[in-house]
Amino acid sequence: MGPEGGFLGSGQVHVILWGSLAAMTTLLFLTFLIFLCSSCNREKKAKHQNGDHENLMNVPSDKEVFSHSITSLATEPPPSSDQNGALSNGEVVSEDSTTACIQPYEEVQTSDLLDQQDSLGKSIKCHQSRELPSIPPNNTMETIISARNAENDQGLGMEGPYEVLKDSSSQENIVEDCLYETVKEIKDVGAAASMEGSCNSKSKALLTTSEGQNQIPECRIESAEYASVDRNKKSRQSANSESPLENTPDVEDELPPPVPMKLLDENENVQEKEVEEEVTEGASKPEKRLSSMSYKSREEDPSLTEDEAASIKREMTFPAFQQEDVKSDISQKLPDQQFLLFTTKEEDLKTAETKKPNRAHEYEKENTRSVCLLEQKRKVVSSNIDVPPARKSSEELDMDKVTAAMVLTSLSTSPLVRSPPVRPNESLNGSWKEGGFVPSSTSSSGYWSWNAPSDQSNPSTPSPPLSADSFKAFRTPSQPDDGIDEAETSNLLFDEPIPRKRKNSMKVMFKCLWKNCGKVLSTAAGIQKHIRNIHLGRAGESDYSDGEEDFYYTEIRLNTDSVADGLSSLSPVSPSLASPPSFPTQDTIRPETSCAKTETKLMTPLSRSAPTNLYLVHTDHAYQATPPVNIPGSTKFTPNGSSFSISWQSPPVTFTGIPVSPTHNRPAGSGEQKQSHTVLSSPPRVAFGLRKPRGEGKKCRKVYGMENRDMWCTACRWKKACQRFID
DNA sequence: CGTGCCGGGCT
DNA sequence: AGCCCGGCACG
Ligand SMILES: [Zn+2]
């Protein structure tokens, strides 16, 4: 335009021309600037993808969509979106850039794999869970993996450039996420570490930059995570439905669990710093915070990383938006308390499990934020969570650790256990999620558990007995709340007898982990309700459950030789809730149960006086997966005493009880039992009889035949419970 | 009776 | 630990 006009006219025209030129120039300049921001990212992205990404290309996953919308708002949307069809991903500048460090491959995984095959996605993400049915070894898996690796490599290489570009988006979150995911998936510590370093530096520098942008990226990241999470869940479901999916046996079989749980590592310093930063920035990151908040709350409970992810995801979906406003405020407030808590937790976790530092960081951050948010929310709402702001004592720390461990364990375990004993649920609902419940905790928990597979990977640190003592101390004081139960009473396990009790009956009860509430209900729904109404202060929302409740209760399995007693006592338990009295509610239990958030197996009362709890976890064989972890029941929230032992296979599980008190479970009726106060009771001891239903599914032996014994999973080869085909 | 796998034993 | 296997429970 400019030039042309110039040529045509010469006199005044000039002036006009100049004016127009100036205007144009300005516009162009502005446009250019705008593009720069976005383009940088894209370009990088493009490089990335061009190199090899078929996978990336595909993806239009949820998160992407999400990110898009966000991006558009914040940055310049039109061009980016239109320009690159292929780069749809790239579009989200912030996203990619953010993710770039690590996420690329993740995205791929998530979107591609998931979309393409739920089952696959699941397997990949969850590797851990048992050995997957490898029956049909898939090439796909390998392909994916290779692709992933390639991506990762690229990602690393790209870092440099990314940094520059990224700035806007980059932030702690990003880094964290990236790291986190990367770690999960890759396990490549070394790589992760390097990435972290770069990312961190970037993020810090950038932090100062624009907040608005930051938000976007964060969202993205989160969304990404969520997406992945979802996928996992879904995949998990599918997996459940069909145990024999396609995974390659080899890969999974004995792969270390990819992402068992969060592990804390070193770098406390980093965490703290990050936290601080977050606080400062808090406002900028709303969604994330929110999600984290949910976490936090759970954290008190026994939730794990994975759980968090799940929870986050949920929260993000709904509440996050609403809360954003609040969040900003909250973030500022982010009280030291939370900080402390968070730190503590982190430490605990670390101690418990040291695997991937990167992940830990992320986790921490999330936790912190989430906590703050959560707390804030809660306050607003009504009730406070027990989480004690001040938890300083070392003891407390221990507790946390223990709790964390428990949670992890339980999570990981539960799925496996799925135990038959529980009986029922599965049959009732074919699809977990389908049921309304699913979304809430149940699904997540279940899902996680599956994944959690921490079986192998989590080397959770076993905190054995020590935990018990420490716990006791804590609990004792708090113990009797009187009102509620205390119920828990402890448990003992039976050490003695029962040679094999597989066949006894198991009962499943749900216990409230709220600090002073020991309520035990027969149905999951009941507890959820209880928690929601009483502890969370959400009476009104009865139906709506965001899944948070899940974190506050655990599934307890009672098996007794003389179950009747224990059960009887228990069953009546829930007064408040409407839960149906029958505890064996198969219906109520639903999948969740089966998935089991946490399964605690027996509880026996040690002595009422001392509500100590002991857990012993007993793991049979390494191959089985869950590492033996002893977790103190409710460290955080809990209560007084609950201790449970978790075992992963419920039936056969053997616990060693700690015979602290003379009384054991065995004697069924001895006086101890009766303590129940008004509300619940604790089951005195329950002994369970377990029965082992024997899964009907075919196991390796049958599937592959005796001739191909080498194809069996190790467990089968050893004549142990099959890891590959879980019932 | 075949299968699944616990509980042990050996290495 | 890893590897095996006797033997029991289950269907
Ligand atoms: Zn097997």
mmCIF file of N, CA and C (backbone and C1' of nucleotides) and ligand atoms in Angstrom, chain A residues 131 698-701 704 711-717 720-725, chain B residues 5, ligand 1:
data_model
loop_
_atom_site.group_PDB
_atom_site.id
_atom_site.type_symbol
_atom_site.label_atom_id
_atom_site.label_comp_id
_atom_site.label_asym_id
_atom_site.label_seq_id
_atom_site.Cartn_x
_atom_site.Cartn_y
_atom_site.Cartn_z
ATOM 1 N N GLU A 131 1.786 -56.832 35.817
ATOM 2 C CA GLU A 131 2.288 -57.079 34.527
ATOM 3 C C GLU A 131 1.069 -57.012 33.699
ATOM 4 N N LYS A 698 -8.576 -66.370 33.380
ATOM 5 C CA LYS A 698 -7.506 -67.280 33.059
ATOM 6 C C LYS A 698 -6.206 -66.658 33.440
ATOM 7 N N LYS A 699 -5.394 -67.473 33.866
ATOM 8 C CA LYS A 699 -4.100 -66.958 34.242
ATOM 9 C C LYS A 699 -3.107 -67.417 33.220
ATOM 10 N N CYS A 700 -1.921 -67.024 33.477
ATOM 11 C CA CYS A 700 -0.891 -67.317 32.507
ATOM 12 C C CYS A 700 -0.854 -68.802 32.158
ATOM 13 N N ARG A 701 -1.019 -69.568 33.132
ATOM 14 C CA ARG A 701 -0.899 -70.987 32.899
ATOM 15 C C ARG A 701 -1.863 -71.440 31.856
ATOM 16 N N TYR A 704 -1.238 -69.385 28.365
ATOM 17 C CA TYR A 704 -0.104 -69.765 27.531
ATOM 18 C C TYR A 704 0.102 -71.261 27.485
ATOM 19 N N MET A 711 6.593 -68.063 29.014
ATOM 20 C CA MET A 711 5.850 -66.858 28.711
ATOM 21 C C MET A 711 5.050 -66.388 29.911
ATOM 22 N N TRP A 712 4.962 -67.176 30.871
ATOM 23 C CA TRP A 712 4.157 -66.789 32.029
ATOM 24 C C TRP A 712 4.797 -65.637 32.752
ATOM 25 N N CYS A 713 3.992 -65.037 33.503
ATOM 26 C CA CYS A 713 4.560 -63.975 34.306
ATOM 27 C C CYS A 713 5.363 -64.662 35.406
ATOM 28 N N THR A 714 6.226 -63.914 35.962
ATOM 29 C CA THR A 714 7.059 -64.526 36.981
ATOM 30 C C THR A 714 6.262 -65.134 38.094
ATOM 31 N N ALA A 715 5.300 -64.424 38.492
ATOM 32 C CA ALA A 715 4.512 -64.934 39.609
ATOM 33 C C ALA A 715 3.945 -66.287 39.261
ATOM 34 N N CYS A 716 3.422 -66.394 38.111
ATOM 35 C CA CYS A 716 2.850 -67.660 37.720
ATOM 36 C C CYS A 716 3.935 -68.712 37.681
ATOM 37 N N ARG A 717 5.048 -68.301 37.218
ATOM 38 C CA ARG A 717 6.094 -69.278 37.123
ATOM 39 C C ARG A 717 6.428 -69.787 38.490
ATOM 40 N N LYS A 720 2.874 -68.378 42.122
ATOM 41 C CA LYS A 720 2.334 -67.368 43.024
ATOM 42 C C LYS A 720 1.187 -66.696 42.320
ATOM 43 N N ALA A 721 0.605 -65.786 42.995
ATOM 44 C CA ALA A 721 -0.542 -65.106 42.399
ATOM 45 C C ALA A 721 -0.116 -64.390 41.134
ATOM 46 N N CYS A 722 -0.888 -64.594 40.144
ATOM 47 C CA CYS A 722 -0.539 -64.035 38.848
ATOM 48 C C CYS A 722 -0.539 -62.524 38.868
ATOM 49 N N GLN A 723 0.458 -61.993 38.312
ATOM 50 C CA GLN A 723 0.538 -60.539 38.267
ATOM 51 C C GLN A 723 -0.012 -60.011 36.978
ATOM 52 N N ARG A 724 0.041 -60.788 36.034
ATOM 53 C CA ARG A 724 -0.365 -60.298 34.730
ATOM 54 C C ARG A 724 -1.855 -60.259 34.566
ATOM 55 N N PHE A 725 -2.462 -61.260 34.967
ATOM 56 C CA PHE A 725 -3.913 -61.267 34.813
ATOM 57 C C PHE A 725 -4.526 -61.208 36.188
ATOM 58 P P DC B 5 -3.876 -66.903 41.134
ATOM 59 O "O5'" DC B 5 -3.182 -67.540 42.412
ATOM 60 C "C5'" DC B 5 -3.971 -67.762 43.561
ATOM 61 C "C4'" DC B 5 -3.095 -68.368 44.630
ATOM 62 C "C3'" DC B 5 -1.717 -67.719 44.773
ATOM 63 O "O3'" DC B 5 -1.338 -67.784 46.129
ATOM 64 C "C1'" DC B 5 -1.439 -69.972 44.454
HETATM 65 ZN ZN ZN D 1 0.549 -64.814 35.410
#
